[in-house]
Amino acid sequence: MSTVTGVSATDDPPGPDGRTPLRGVSASTGRLGDRLFGGAATVSGVIVIATVTLIAVFLIVQAVPALRDNQASFFTSREWAPGGDTPRFGIVEFLWTTVAASTMAMIIAVPFGVAVALFLTQYAPLWMRGPAAALVDLLAAVPSIVYGLWGLITFAPFFKPIQGWLENTLGWIPLFSPTGISGGTILFIGLVLSIMVLPIVTALSREVFAQTPLAHKEGALALGATRWEMIRTAVLPFGRPGVISAAMLALGRALGETIAVTFLVSSLPDGAAWTWSLFNGGETFASKIANNAAEFSNPNKTGAYIAAGLVLFVLTFIVNSIARIVIERRKAFTE
Amino acid sequence: MAKRIDVSDLNVYYGAFKAVEGVSMTVEPRSVTAFIGPSGCGKSTFLRTLNRMHEVIPGGRVEGKVMLDDQDLYAPSMDPVMVRRTIGMVFQRPNPFPTMSIYDNVAAGLRLNGVRNKKTLDGIVEQSLKGANLWNEVKDRLSKPGAGLSGGQQQRLCIARAIAVQPQVLLMDEPCSALDPISTLAIEDLINELKSDYTIVIVTHNMQQAARVSDRTAFFNLKATGEPGRLIEIDETTKIFNNPNEQSTEDYISGRFG
């Protein structure tokens, strides 16, 4: 902390006997409890880092031989014929389906989740906050197969006319052009995913919004801010890193969600024409792997699926890194 | 632009609890009025009723009347948001918005009022920072975070933020209690300068501070814990500190209790 006057309320006080105050590692006393706790924490940290590293190594080691034998372009081909003497496989279709469905889910779930969190922390009457928050949290505890069943039995028939209407009105936009597929389209999967990740966004955003210091809120109100202006001036900026983290966790879940998607998705027949439409079907990484787990008969075939899993892993990693960078860049302003 | 405040027979409640009872006083324009009294006597609570900030706390309400010149602050048609734009407030702990730069902190209130013009904002930000005796220290780093300043500078930044919207009255709730003596002195000097333009009301636990900065002093007290706080007396500061009318005021001033 730099000061111009040279007087700061936060200057460190001198330690006892005029020694420099204990800080960081030197604050350890070397007593048994200290050593036990420090050791346990260190071991836990190392194990987590080692696990992530080993998963990456596993994926790479298993995927490389299959990728070497691959006769098609891994990133741009739409073929999927792994195994055999001349395996040909590419992931572009899974990549598009996964990213498009997850993006749809984020576009819906993040604003909606933040709004719900703001309602629960800033607008709802006090007696309502606890029970309503518990209900939203309960949504997060619903197993994904239940979302799959609900999507198939209840939501799909309900969505069908909506899709028809969208195709009629917005069909001239490539994203909404009709494909003849109904049911497990990308848009439909995205909607189900958005409901699945909504409680994650809501619960985490609610935590950070509720922790907005009263001093900041009062500072805004005393300037003559209305409730919404107070939220914009004090609550949202304070909660921003938390909301980004929440969105990333939710995106991670949406990208990797398997059971509900496998259950709902309309896979495309071989050789189906390419389209950008959100009303197209298509497998995601996770559903493709899950649907074909029975076929892991030879290492090269398995390797192709693992390569697909590796892409999903890297995708999640990139998304998280971007979130970190966004949060770090504004760090000086959030302390 | 400074205005007079007239309070008559004000009771303050938090839910069923009566926190302050029967306060009547006049706060003179272009002067400093200090509120002193033991902890829990309701002086901060009463201060908050002057710009309706007590309504932020669930269950907070008042009975009685507060007039700002000829405006009734508690008239049904009066919007609390408008009251707070007219009567600014500085808090016990400096509370600059942590995500905003020094410039944006000062401009925050103006932007809430819809001022968007860059030139106008630049002018008022400079003028307010000068008014808060902070300009020379921060003019080269206006885009740096406000939270990076020292405690005393942060408090002056909050004062700049409050006066940027040109309020009629400035309420200060123990503005120096989190500051070191040198920063405190800087704030006290500032209060002395500001009183030529503003009506200032300051709550303080520091009786020397009340004696140094205020023209009039109000002494609040309560009979016992759980009883509502009351205004014991309000008078010229020299009178309160040298020859108060009430015995309990003299006891408090001379350090016999509290």
Coordinates of C-alpha atoms in Angstrom, one line a residue:
Chain A
M1 CA 0.0 0.0 0.0
S2 CA 1.6 3.3 -1.1
T3 CA 0.9 6.5 0.7
V4 CA 1.8 10.1 0.0
T5 CA 1.5 11.6 3.4
G6 CA 3.6 8.7 4.8
V7 CA 0.8 8.0 7.4
S8 CA -1.1 4.9 6.9
A9 CA -3.6 3.3 9.2
T10 CA -2.6 -0.1 8.0
D11 CA 1.2 0.1 8.6
D12 CA 2.3 -3.2 10.3
P13 CA 2.9 -2.8 14.0
P14 CA 6.3 -3.8 15.2
G15 CA 6.4 -7.3 16.8
P16 CA 7.3 -8.0 20.4
D17 CA 10.8 -6.9 21.4
G18 CA 11.0 -4.7 18.3
R19 CA 11.6 -7.8 16.1
T20 CA 10.0 -7.8 12.7
P21 CA 6.5 -9.3 13.0
L22 CA 6.1 -13.0 12.2
R23 CA 4.8 -13.6 8.7
G24 CA 4.1 -16.5 6.4
V25 CA 6.4 -19.5 6.9
S26 CA 8.3 -17.9 9.8
A27 CA 5.1 -17.7 11.8
S28 CA 5.2 -21.5 12.2
T29 CA 6.2 -22.4 15.8
G30 CA 7.5 -25.9 15.0
R31 CA 5.0 -27.4 17.6
L32 CA 3.4 -30.7 16.9
G33 CA 0.0 -29.4 16.1
D34 CA 1.4 -26.9 13.7
R35 CA 3.6 -29.5 11.9
L36 CA 0.7 -32.0 11.7
F37 CA -1.7 -29.5 10.2
G38 CA 0.8 -27.9 7.9
G39 CA 1.9 -31.4 6.7
A40 CA -1.7 -32.6 6.1
A41 CA -2.6 -29.4 4.2
T42 CA 0.6 -29.8 2.0
V43 CA 0.0 -33.4 1.3
S44 CA -3.6 -32.7 0.2
G45 CA -2.5 -30.0 -2.1
V46 CA 0.2 -32.1 -3.7
I47 CA -2.2 -35.0 -4.2
V48 CA -4.7 -32.8 -6.0
I49 CA -2.1 -31.3 -8.3
A50 CA -0.6 -34.8 -8.9
T51 CA -4.0 -36.2 -9.8
V52 CA -4.8 -33.5 -12.4
T53 CA -1.3 -34.0 -13.9
L54 CA -1.7 -37.8 -14.0
I55 CA -5.1 -37.5 -15.7
A56 CA -3.6 -35.3 -18.4
V57 CA -0.7 -37.7 -18.8
F58 CA -3.1 -40.7 -19.0
L59 CA -5.2 -39.0 -21.7
I60 CA -2.2 -38.0 -23.8
V61 CA -0.4 -41.4 -23.5
Q62 CA -3.6 -43.3 -24.5
A63 CA -4.6 -40.9 -27.3
V64 CA -1.3 -40.4 -29.1
P65 CA -1.0 -43.9 -30.8
A66 CA -4.6 -43.6 -32.1
L67 CA -4.0 -40.1 -33.3
R68 CA -0.8 -41.2 -35.1
D69 CA -2.7 -43.9 -37.1
N70 CA -5.6 -41.5 -37.9
Q71 CA -6.0 -41.0 -41.6
A72 CA -8.4 -38.1 -41.4
S73 CA -7.8 -34.6 -39.9
F74 CA -8.6 -34.9 -36.2
F75 CA -9.8 -31.3 -35.8
T76 CA -11.7 -30.8 -39.0
S77 CA -13.1 -34.1 -40.1
R78 CA -16.7 -35.2 -39.5
E79 CA -16.0 -38.8 -40.0
W80 CA -16.0 -41.2 -37.1
A81 CA -14.6 -44.6 -38.0
P82 CA -12.0 -45.5 -35.4
G83 CA -10.4 -48.9 -35.2
G84 CA -9.7 -51.0 -38.2
D85 CA -6.6 -50.8 -40.5
T86 CA -7.2 -47.3 -41.7
P87 CA -9.0 -45.5 -38.9
R88 CA -10.5 -42.2 -39.9
F89 CA -12.0 -39.9 -37.2
G90 CA -12.5 -36.2 -36.5
I91 CA -14.2 -34.3 -33.7
V92 CA -15.5 -31.1 -35.3
E93 CA -19.1 -32.2 -35.0
F94 CA -18.8 -33.1 -31.2
L95 CA -16.9 -29.8 -30.6
W96 CA -19.7 -27.8 -32.3
T97 CA -22.5 -29.6 -30.5
T98 CA -20.8 -29.4 -27.1
V99 CA -19.8 -25.8 -27.4
A100 CA -23.1 -24.6 -28.9
A101 CA -25.3 -26.4 -26.4
S102 CA -23.2 -25.2 -23.4
T103 CA -23.1 -21.6 -24.8
M104 CA -26.9 -21.7 -25.0
A105 CA -27.1 -23.0 -21.5
M106 CA -24.8 -20.1 -20.3
I107 CA -26.6 -17.4 -22.2
I108 CA -29.8 -18.4 -20.4
A109 CA -28.5 -19.6 -17.0
V110 CA -26.1 -16.8 -16.0
P111 CA -28.3 -13.8 -16.3
F112 CA -31.3 -15.7 -14.9
G113 CA -29.2 -17.2 -12.0
V114 CA -27.7 -13.8 -11.2
A115 CA -31.2 -12.3 -11.2
V116 CA -32.5 -15.0 -8.9
A117 CA -29.5 -14.5 -6.6
L118 CA -30.1 -10.7 -6.5
F119 CA -33.7 -11.3 -5.7
L120 CA -32.9 -13.7 -2.9
T121 CA -30.3 -11.4 -1.3
Q122 CA -31.5 -7.9 -2.0
Y123 CA -35.3 -7.9 -2.7
A124 CA -37.0 -10.9 -1.1
P125 CA -38.5 -10.3 2.3
L126 CA -36.4 -11.7 5.1
W127 CA -38.7 -14.6 6.0
M128 CA -38.6 -15.8 2.4
R129 CA -34.8 -15.8 1.8
G130 CA -33.9 -18.9 3.7
P131 CA -36.6 -21.3 2.4
A132 CA -36.4 -20.0 -1.2
A133 CA -32.6 -20.4 -1.2
A134 CA -32.9 -23.9 0.1
L135 CA -35.4 -24.7 -2.7
V136 CA -33.0 -23.5 -5.3
D137 CA -30.1 -25.5 -3.8
L138 CA -32.4 -28.5 -3.9
L139 CA -32.5 -28.2 -7.7
A140 CA -28.7 -28.8 -7.7
A141 CA -29.2 -32.0 -5.8
V142 CA -31.6 -33.5 -8.4
P143 CA -29.7 -36.4 -10.2
S144 CA -29.1 -35.6 -13.8
I145 CA -30.9 -38.8 -15.0
V146 CA -34.1 -37.2 -13.5
Y147 CA -33.5 -34.1 -15.7
G148 CA -33.1 -36.5 -18.6
L149 CA -36.4 -38.2 -17.9
W150 CA -38.2 -34.9 -17.3
G151 CA -36.7 -33.5 -20.5
L152 CA -37.8 -36.5 -22.5
I153 CA -41.3 -37.0 -21.1
T154 CA -42.5 -33.5 -20.2
F155 CA -40.3 -30.8 -21.7
A156 CA -39.8 -32.3 -25.2
P157 CA -43.5 -32.3 -26.2
F158 CA -43.9 -28.8 -24.7
F159 CA -40.9 -27.5 -26.6
K160 CA -41.9 -29.0 -30.0
P161 CA -44.5 -26.2 -30.9
I162 CA -42.0 -23.6 -29.7
Q163 CA -39.4 -25.0 -32.0
G164 CA -41.9 -25.0 -34.8
W165 CA -42.7 -21.3 -34.2
L166 CA -39.0 -20.4 -34.1
E167 CA -38.3 -22.2 -37.3
N168 CA -41.2 -20.4 -39.0
T169 CA -40.3 -16.9 -37.8
L170 CA -36.5 -17.0 -37.5
G171 CA -35.8 -19.8 -40.0
W172 CA -34.0 -17.4 -42.4
I173 CA -31.2 -17.1 -39.9
P174 CA -28.8 -20.1 -40.4
L175 CA -28.7 -20.7 -36.7
F176 CA -32.5 -21.4 -36.7
S177 CA -33.0 -23.0 -40.0
P178 CA -35.3 -26.1 -40.0
T179 CA -33.7 -29.5 -40.1
G180 CA -36.6 -31.8 -39.7
I181 CA -35.2 -33.0 -36.4
S182 CA -37.3 -32.4 -33.3
G183 CA -36.6 -33.6 -29.8
G184 CA -33.0 -33.7 -28.9
T185 CA -31.8 -30.7 -30.8
I186 CA -28.8 -28.6 -29.8
L187 CA -31.1 -25.8 -28.6
F188 CA -33.3 -28.3 -26.6
I189 CA -30.2 -29.8 -25.0
G190 CA -29.0 -26.3 -24.2
L191 CA -32.3 -25.5 -22.4
V192 CA -32.2 -28.6 -20.3
L193 CA -28.5 -27.9 -19.4
S194 CA -29.4 -24.3 -18.5
I195 CA -31.9 -25.6 -15.9
M196 CA -29.4 -28.0 -14.6
V197 CA -26.7 -25.4 -14.1
L198 CA -29.0 -22.7 -12.9
P199 CA -28.7 -23.7 -9.2
I200 CA -24.9 -23.6 -9.4
V201 CA -24.9 -20.1 -10.7
T202 CA -27.6 -19.0 -8.2
A203 CA -26.1 -20.6 -5.2
L204 CA -22.5 -19.2 -5.7
S205 CA -23.7 -15.8 -6.8
R206 CA -26.0 -15.6 -3.8
E207 CA -23.1 -16.4 -1.4
V208 CA -21.0 -13.5 -2.8
F209 CA -23.8 -11.0 -3.1
A210 CA -24.8 -11.7 0.5
Q211 CA -21.3 -10.9 1.6
T212 CA -21.3 -7.4 0.1
P213 CA -20.1 -5.2 3.0
L214 CA -22.9 -3.1 4.5
A215 CA -20.5 -0.2 4.3
H216 CA -20.4 -0.3 0.5
K217 CA -24.2 -0.6 0.2
E218 CA -24.7 2.3 2.7
G219 CA -22.1 4.3 0.8
A220 CA -24.1 4.0 -2.3
L221 CA -27.5 4.6 -0.6
A222 CA -26.2 7.7 1.2
L223 CA -25.3 9.2 -2.2
G224 CA -28.9 8.9 -3.1
A225 CA -28.9 5.6 -5.0
T226 CA -32.1 3.7 -5.6
R227 CA -32.1 0.1 -4.8
W228 CA -31.2 -0.9 -8.3
E229 CA -28.5 1.8 -8.5
M230 CA -27.1 0.6 -5.1
I231 CA -26.9 -3.0 -6.6
R232 CA -25.1 -1.7 -9.7
T233 CA -22.7 0.5 -7.7
A234 CA -21.9 -1.8 -4.8
V235 CA -23.3 -5.3 -5.0
L236 CA -22.5 -6.3 -8.6
P237 CA -18.9 -5.0 -8.8
F238 CA -18.2 -6.7 -5.4
G239 CA -19.7 -10.0 -6.6
R240 CA -18.2 -9.9 -10.1
P241 CA -15.3 -12.4 -9.5
G242 CA -17.7 -14.7 -7.7
V243 CA -20.2 -14.6 -10.6
I244 CA -17.4 -15.4 -13.1
S245 CA -16.3 -18.3 -11.0
A246 CA -19.9 -19.5 -10.7
A247 CA -20.3 -19.3 -14.5
M248 CA -17.1 -21.2 -15.1
L249 CA -18.1 -24.0 -12.7
A250 CA -21.5 -24.1 -14.4
L251 CA -19.9 -24.2 -17.8
G252 CA -17.6 -27.0 -16.7
R253 CA -20.7 -29.0 -15.7
A254 CA -22.5 -28.2 -18.9
L255 CA -19.6 -29.1 -21.1
G256 CA -19.1 -32.5 -19.4
E257 CA -22.8 -33.4 -18.6
T258 CA -23.2 -36.9 -19.8
I259 CA -26.3 -38.8 -18.7
A260 CA -29.0 -36.3 -19.4
V261 CA -27.5 -35.4 -22.8
T262 CA -26.9 -39.1 -23.8
F263 CA -30.5 -39.7 -22.9
L264 CA -31.9 -36.8 -24.9
V265 CA -29.7 -36.2 -27.8
S266 CA -30.7 -37.0 -31.4
S267 CA -27.6 -38.5 -32.9
L268 CA -27.1 -37.8 -36.6
P269 CA -27.1 -40.6 -39.2
D270 CA -23.8 -41.1 -41.0
G271 CA -23.2 -38.7 -43.8
A272 CA -25.9 -36.2 -42.7
A273 CA -25.3 -32.8 -44.4
W274 CA -23.6 -30.2 -42.3
T275 CA -25.7 -27.3 -41.0
W276 CA -25.1 -24.5 -38.5
S277 CA -28.6 -24.8 -37.2
L278 CA -29.3 -25.1 -33.5
F279 CA -32.2 -27.4 -34.5
N280 CA -29.7 -30.0 -35.7
G281 CA -29.0 -33.0 -33.6
G282 CA -25.5 -34.4 -33.0
E283 CA -23.5 -35.9 -30.2
T284 CA -21.5 -34.1 -27.6
F285 CA -18.0 -35.4 -26.5
A286 CA -19.5 -36.9 -23.4
S287 CA -22.5 -38.5 -25.0
K288 CA -20.4 -39.9 -27.8
I289 CA -18.0 -41.5 -25.4
A290 CA -20.8 -42.8 -23.2
N291 CA -22.9 -44.2 -26.0
N292 CA -19.9 -46.1 -27.4
A293 CA -18.3 -47.4 -24.2
A294 CA -19.3 -50.9 -25.2
E295 CA -17.1 -50.7 -28.3
F296 CA -13.8 -50.2 -26.5
S297 CA -12.6 -53.4 -28.0
N298 CA -9.0 -52.6 -29.2
P299 CA -6.6 -50.0 -27.9
N300 CA -6.6 -47.9 -31.1
K301 CA -10.4 -47.6 -31.1
T302 CA -10.4 -46.8 -27.4
G303 CA -7.6 -44.3 -28.1
A304 CA -9.8 -42.3 -30.5
Y305 CA -12.5 -41.8 -27.8
I306 CA -9.8 -40.9 -25.3
A307 CA -8.5 -38.3 -27.7
A308 CA -12.0 -36.9 -27.9
G309 CA -12.0 -36.8 -24.0
L310 CA -8.7 -35.0 -24.1
V311 CA -10.1 -32.3 -26.2
L312 CA -12.9 -31.9 -23.7
F313 CA -10.3 -31.7 -20.9
V314 CA -8.3 -29.0 -22.7
L315 CA -11.5 -27.1 -23.5
T316 CA -12.5 -26.9 -19.8
F317 CA -8.9 -26.0 -19.0
I318 CA -9.0 -23.1 -21.4
V319 CA -12.3 -21.8 -20.2
N320 CA -11.1 -21.8 -16.6
S321 CA -7.8 -20.0 -17.6
I322 CA -9.7 -17.3 -19.3
A323 CA -11.9 -16.8 -16.2
R324 CA -8.7 -16.6 -14.1
I325 CA -7.2 -14.0 -16.3
V326 CA -10.4 -11.9 -16.3
I327 CA -10.5 -12.0 -12.5
E328 CA -6.7 -11.2 -12.1
R329 CA -6.8 -8.3 -14.5
R330 CA -9.1 -6.4 -12.1
K331 CA -7.5 -7.6 -8.9
A332 CA -6.2 -4.2 -7.8
F333 CA -9.8 -3.0 -7.8
T334 CA -11.3 -5.8 -5.8
E335 CA -9.3 -5.8 -2.6
Chain B
M1 CA -26.9 26.2 -0.4
A2 CA -26.8 25.3 3.3
K3 CA -30.1 24.8 4.9
R4 CA -31.5 24.8 8.5
I5 CA -32.8 21.5 10.1
D6 CA -35.7 21.7 12.5
V7 CA -36.5 18.5 14.4
S8 CA -39.6 18.4 16.6
D9 CA -40.5 15.7 19.1
L10 CA -38.8 12.8 17.2
N11 CA -39.0 9.2 18.3
V12 CA -37.0 6.5 16.6
Y13 CA -37.9 2.8 16.6
Y14 CA -36.3 -0.4 15.4
G15 CA -39.2 -2.8 15.3
A16 CA -40.8 -2.6 18.7
F17 CA -37.7 -1.1 20.4
K18 CA -37.7 2.6 21.0
A19 CA -34.1 3.7 20.4
V20 CA -34.5 7.5 20.7
E21 CA -37.2 9.5 22.4
G22 CA -38.5 13.0 22.2
V23 CA -35.7 14.8 20.4
S24 CA -36.3 18.5 19.4
M25 CA -33.5 20.7 18.1
T26 CA -32.5 23.2 15.5
V27 CA -29.4 22.8 13.5
E28 CA -28.1 26.1 12.2
P29 CA -27.0 26.5 8.6
R30 CA -23.3 27.1 7.9
S31 CA -22.2 25.8 11.3
V32 CA -20.9 22.7 12.8
T33 CA -23.1 20.9 15.3
A34 CA -21.5 18.1 17.3
F35 CA -23.4 15.2 19.0
I36 CA -21.7 13.7 22.0
G37 CA -22.7 11.1 24.6
P38 CA -21.9 7.6 25.8
S39 CA -22.2 4.6 23.5
G40 CA -25.7 3.4 22.8
C41 CA -27.3 6.8 23.7
G42 CA -28.8 7.0 20.2
K43 CA -26.7 9.8 18.7
S44 CA -25.8 7.9 15.6
T45 CA -29.3 6.5 15.3
F46 CA -30.7 10.0 15.5
L47 CA -28.1 11.3 13.0
R48 CA -29.3 8.7 10.5
T49 CA -32.9 9.8 10.8
L50 CA -31.8 13.2 9.4
N51 CA -31.3 11.7 5.9
R52 CA -33.5 8.6 6.4
M53 CA -30.6 6.2 6.4
H54 CA -32.1 4.4 9.4
E55 CA -34.7 3.0 6.9
V56 CA -32.0 0.8 5.5
I57 CA -32.1 -1.2 8.7
P58 CA -35.2 -3.5 8.7
G59 CA -37.9 -2.2 11.1
G60 CA -36.4 1.3 11.3
R61 CA -39.1 4.0 11.5
V62 CA -39.7 7.4 13.2
E63 CA -42.5 9.4 14.7
G64 CA -42.3 13.2 14.7
K65 CA -41.2 15.8 12.3
V66 CA -37.9 16.8 10.5
M67 CA -37.9 20.0 8.5
L68 CA -35.2 21.0 6.0
D69 CA -36.0 24.8 5.7
D70 CA -39.7 24.4 4.7
Q71 CA -39.5 20.8 3.4
D72 CA -40.9 18.0 5.5
L73 CA -38.4 15.1 5.1
Y74 CA -41.0 12.6 6.2
A75 CA -43.9 13.9 4.1
P76 CA -45.6 10.9 2.3
S77 CA -44.7 12.4 -1.0
M78 CA -41.0 12.7 -0.1
D79 CA -38.7 10.1 -1.7
P80 CA -35.9 8.9 0.7
V81 CA -33.6 8.8 -2.4
M82 CA -34.1 12.5 -2.9
V83 CA -33.6 13.2 0.8
R84 CA -30.2 11.4 0.6
R85 CA -29.2 13.4 -2.5
T86 CA -29.8 16.6 -0.5
I87 CA -28.2 15.5 2.7
G88 CA -24.9 13.7 2.3
M89 CA -23.3 11.3 4.8
V90 CA -19.8 10.3 5.7
F91 CA -19.3 7.1 7.7
Q92 CA -17.3 5.8 10.6
R93 CA -15.0 3.6 8.5
P94 CA -13.9 5.1 5.2
N95 CA -15.9 3.2 2.5
P96 CA -14.7 4.1 -1.0
F97 CA -16.2 1.7 -3.6
P98 CA -13.3 -0.8 -3.9
T99 CA -13.9 -1.6 -7.5
M100 CA -13.7 2.0 -8.6
S101 CA -10.8 4.4 -9.3
I102 CA -10.3 7.6 -7.3
Y103 CA -12.0 9.5 -10.1
D104 CA -14.9 7.2 -10.4
N105 CA -15.5 7.2 -6.6
V106 CA -15.9 11.0 -6.7
A107 CA -18.0 10.9 -9.9
A108 CA -20.3 8.1 -8.6
G109 CA -22.9 10.3 -7.1
L110 CA -22.9 12.6 -10.2
R111 CA -23.3 9.6 -12.5
L112 CA -26.3 8.5 -10.4
N113 CA -27.8 11.9 -11.0
G114 CA -27.3 11.4 -14.8
V115 CA -24.3 13.6 -15.3
R116 CA -22.4 12.1 -18.3
N117 CA -20.6 15.0 -19.8
K118 CA -16.8 14.3 -19.4
K119 CA -15.9 18.0 -19.1
T120 CA -18.5 18.6 -16.4
L121 CA -17.4 15.5 -14.5
D122 CA -13.7 16.4 -14.8
G123 CA -14.5 19.9 -13.4
I124 CA -16.6 18.7 -10.4
V125 CA -14.2 15.9 -9.6
E126 CA -11.2 18.3 -9.4
Q127 CA -13.2 20.9 -7.4
S128 CA -14.5 18.2 -5.0
L129 CA -11.1 16.7 -4.4
K130 CA -9.7 20.2 -3.9
G131 CA -12.6 20.9 -1.5
A132 CA -11.6 17.8 0.4
N133 CA -7.9 18.8 0.5
L134 CA -7.0 15.7 -1.4
W135 CA -6.3 17.0 -4.9
N136 CA -2.6 17.5 -4.5
E137 CA -2.0 14.0 -3.2
V138 CA -4.0 12.2 -5.9
K139 CA -4.0 14.3 -9.0
D140 CA -1.4 12.2 -10.7
R141 CA -3.2 8.9 -10.0
L142 CA -6.9 9.5 -10.5
S143 CA -7.3 6.2 -12.3
K144 CA -5.8 4.2 -9.5
P145 CA -8.1 2.3 -7.1
G146 CA -9.5 4.4 -4.2
A147 CA -9.0 1.5 -1.8
G148 CA -5.2 1.9 -2.3
L149 CA -5.1 5.2 -0.4
S150 CA -4.3 5.4 3.3
G151 CA -7.1 5.5 5.8
G152 CA -7.1 9.2 6.2
Q153 CA -6.9 9.8 2.4
Q154 CA -9.8 7.3 1.9
Q155 CA -11.9 9.3 4.4
R156 CA -11.2 12.5 2.6
L157 CA -12.0 10.7 -0.7
C158 CA -15.4 9.8 0.9
I159 CA -15.9 13.5 1.9
A160 CA -15.1 14.5 -1.7
R161 CA -17.6 11.9 -3.0
A162 CA -20.2 13.3 -0.6
I163 CA -19.7 17.0 -1.5
A164 CA -19.5 16.3 -5.3
V165 CA -23.3 16.1 -5.4
Q166 CA -23.4 19.5 -3.7
P167 CA -25.6 18.5 -0.8
Q168 CA -27.4 21.0 1.5
V169 CA -26.2 19.3 4.7
L170 CA -23.3 17.0 5.5
L171 CA -23.7 14.3 8.2
M172 CA -20.6 12.8 9.6
D173 CA -20.8 9.7 11.8
E174 CA -17.6 9.5 13.9
P175 CA -15.5 10.3 10.8
C176 CA -12.2 10.1 12.6
S177 CA -12.6 7.2 14.9
A178 CA -10.7 4.8 12.5
L179 CA -7.9 7.3 11.8
D180 CA -4.6 8.2 13.4
P181 CA -4.1 11.7 15.0
I182 CA -2.5 13.3 11.9
S183 CA -5.2 12.2 9.6
T184 CA -7.7 13.3 12.2
L185 CA -6.2 16.7 12.2
A186 CA -6.5 16.9 8.4
I187 CA -10.2 16.0 8.6
E188 CA -10.8 18.6 11.3
D189 CA -9.2 21.3 9.3
L190 CA -11.4 20.3 6.4
I191 CA -14.5 20.5 8.5
N192 CA -13.6 24.0 9.5
E193 CA -13.3 25.0 5.8
L194 CA -16.4 23.2 4.7
K195 CA -18.7 24.9 7.3
S196 CA -18.6 28.1 5.3
D197 CA -20.6 26.3 2.6
Y198 CA -22.4 23.5 4.3
T199 CA -24.5 22.7 7.4
I200 CA -22.4 20.0 9.2
V201 CA -23.5 17.6 11.8
I202 CA -20.9 15.4 13.4
V203 CA -21.1 12.6 15.8
T204 CA -18.0 12.1 17.9
H205 CA -16.7 10.1 20.9
N206 CA -13.9 12.5 21.2
M207 CA -14.8 15.4 23.4
Q208 CA -11.7 17.4 22.5
Q209 CA -12.7 17.0 18.9
A210 CA -16.2 18.3 19.6
A211 CA -14.7 21.3 21.4
R212 CA -12.3 22.0 18.6
V213 CA -14.6 21.8 15.6
S214 CA -18.1 22.6 16.6
D215 CA -20.1 25.7 17.2
R216 CA -22.9 24.0 19.0
T217 CA -22.9 20.8 20.9
A218 CA -25.7 18.4 21.7
F219 CA -25.4 16.0 24.6
F220 CA -27.3 12.7 24.4
N221 CA -27.8 10.2 27.3
L222 CA -29.9 7.3 28.3
K223 CA -31.1 6.4 31.8
A224 CA -30.2 2.7 31.6
T225 CA -29.4 0.0 29.0
G226 CA -32.6 -0.8 27.1
E227 CA -34.1 2.6 27.8
P228 CA -34.4 5.0 24.8
G229 CA -31.7 7.6 24.3
R230 CA -32.7 11.3 24.9
L231 CA -31.3 14.7 24.1
I232 CA -30.2 16.2 27.4
E233 CA -29.3 19.6 26.2
I234 CA -28.0 21.5 23.2
D235 CA -26.2 24.8 23.4
E236 CA -23.1 26.8 22.3
T237 CA -20.1 24.5 22.5
T238 CA -18.3 26.9 24.9
K239 CA -21.4 26.9 27.2
I240 CA -21.7 23.1 27.1
F241 CA -18.0 22.6 28.0
N242 CA -17.7 25.3 30.5
N243 CA -21.0 25.8 32.2
P244 CA -23.7 23.3 31.1
N245 CA -27.2 23.6 32.4
E246 CA -27.6 19.9 33.3
Q247 CA -25.6 18.1 36.0
S248 CA -25.4 14.9 33.9
T249 CA -23.7 16.9 31.0
E250 CA -21.1 18.2 33.4
D251 CA -20.5 14.7 34.8
Y252 CA -20.0 13.4 31.3
I253 CA -17.8 16.3 30.2
S254 CA -15.6 16.2 33.3
G255 CA -15.1 12.4 32.9
R256 CA -17.0 11.4 35.9
F257 CA -18.9 8.8 33.9
G258 CA -19.2 7.5 30.3

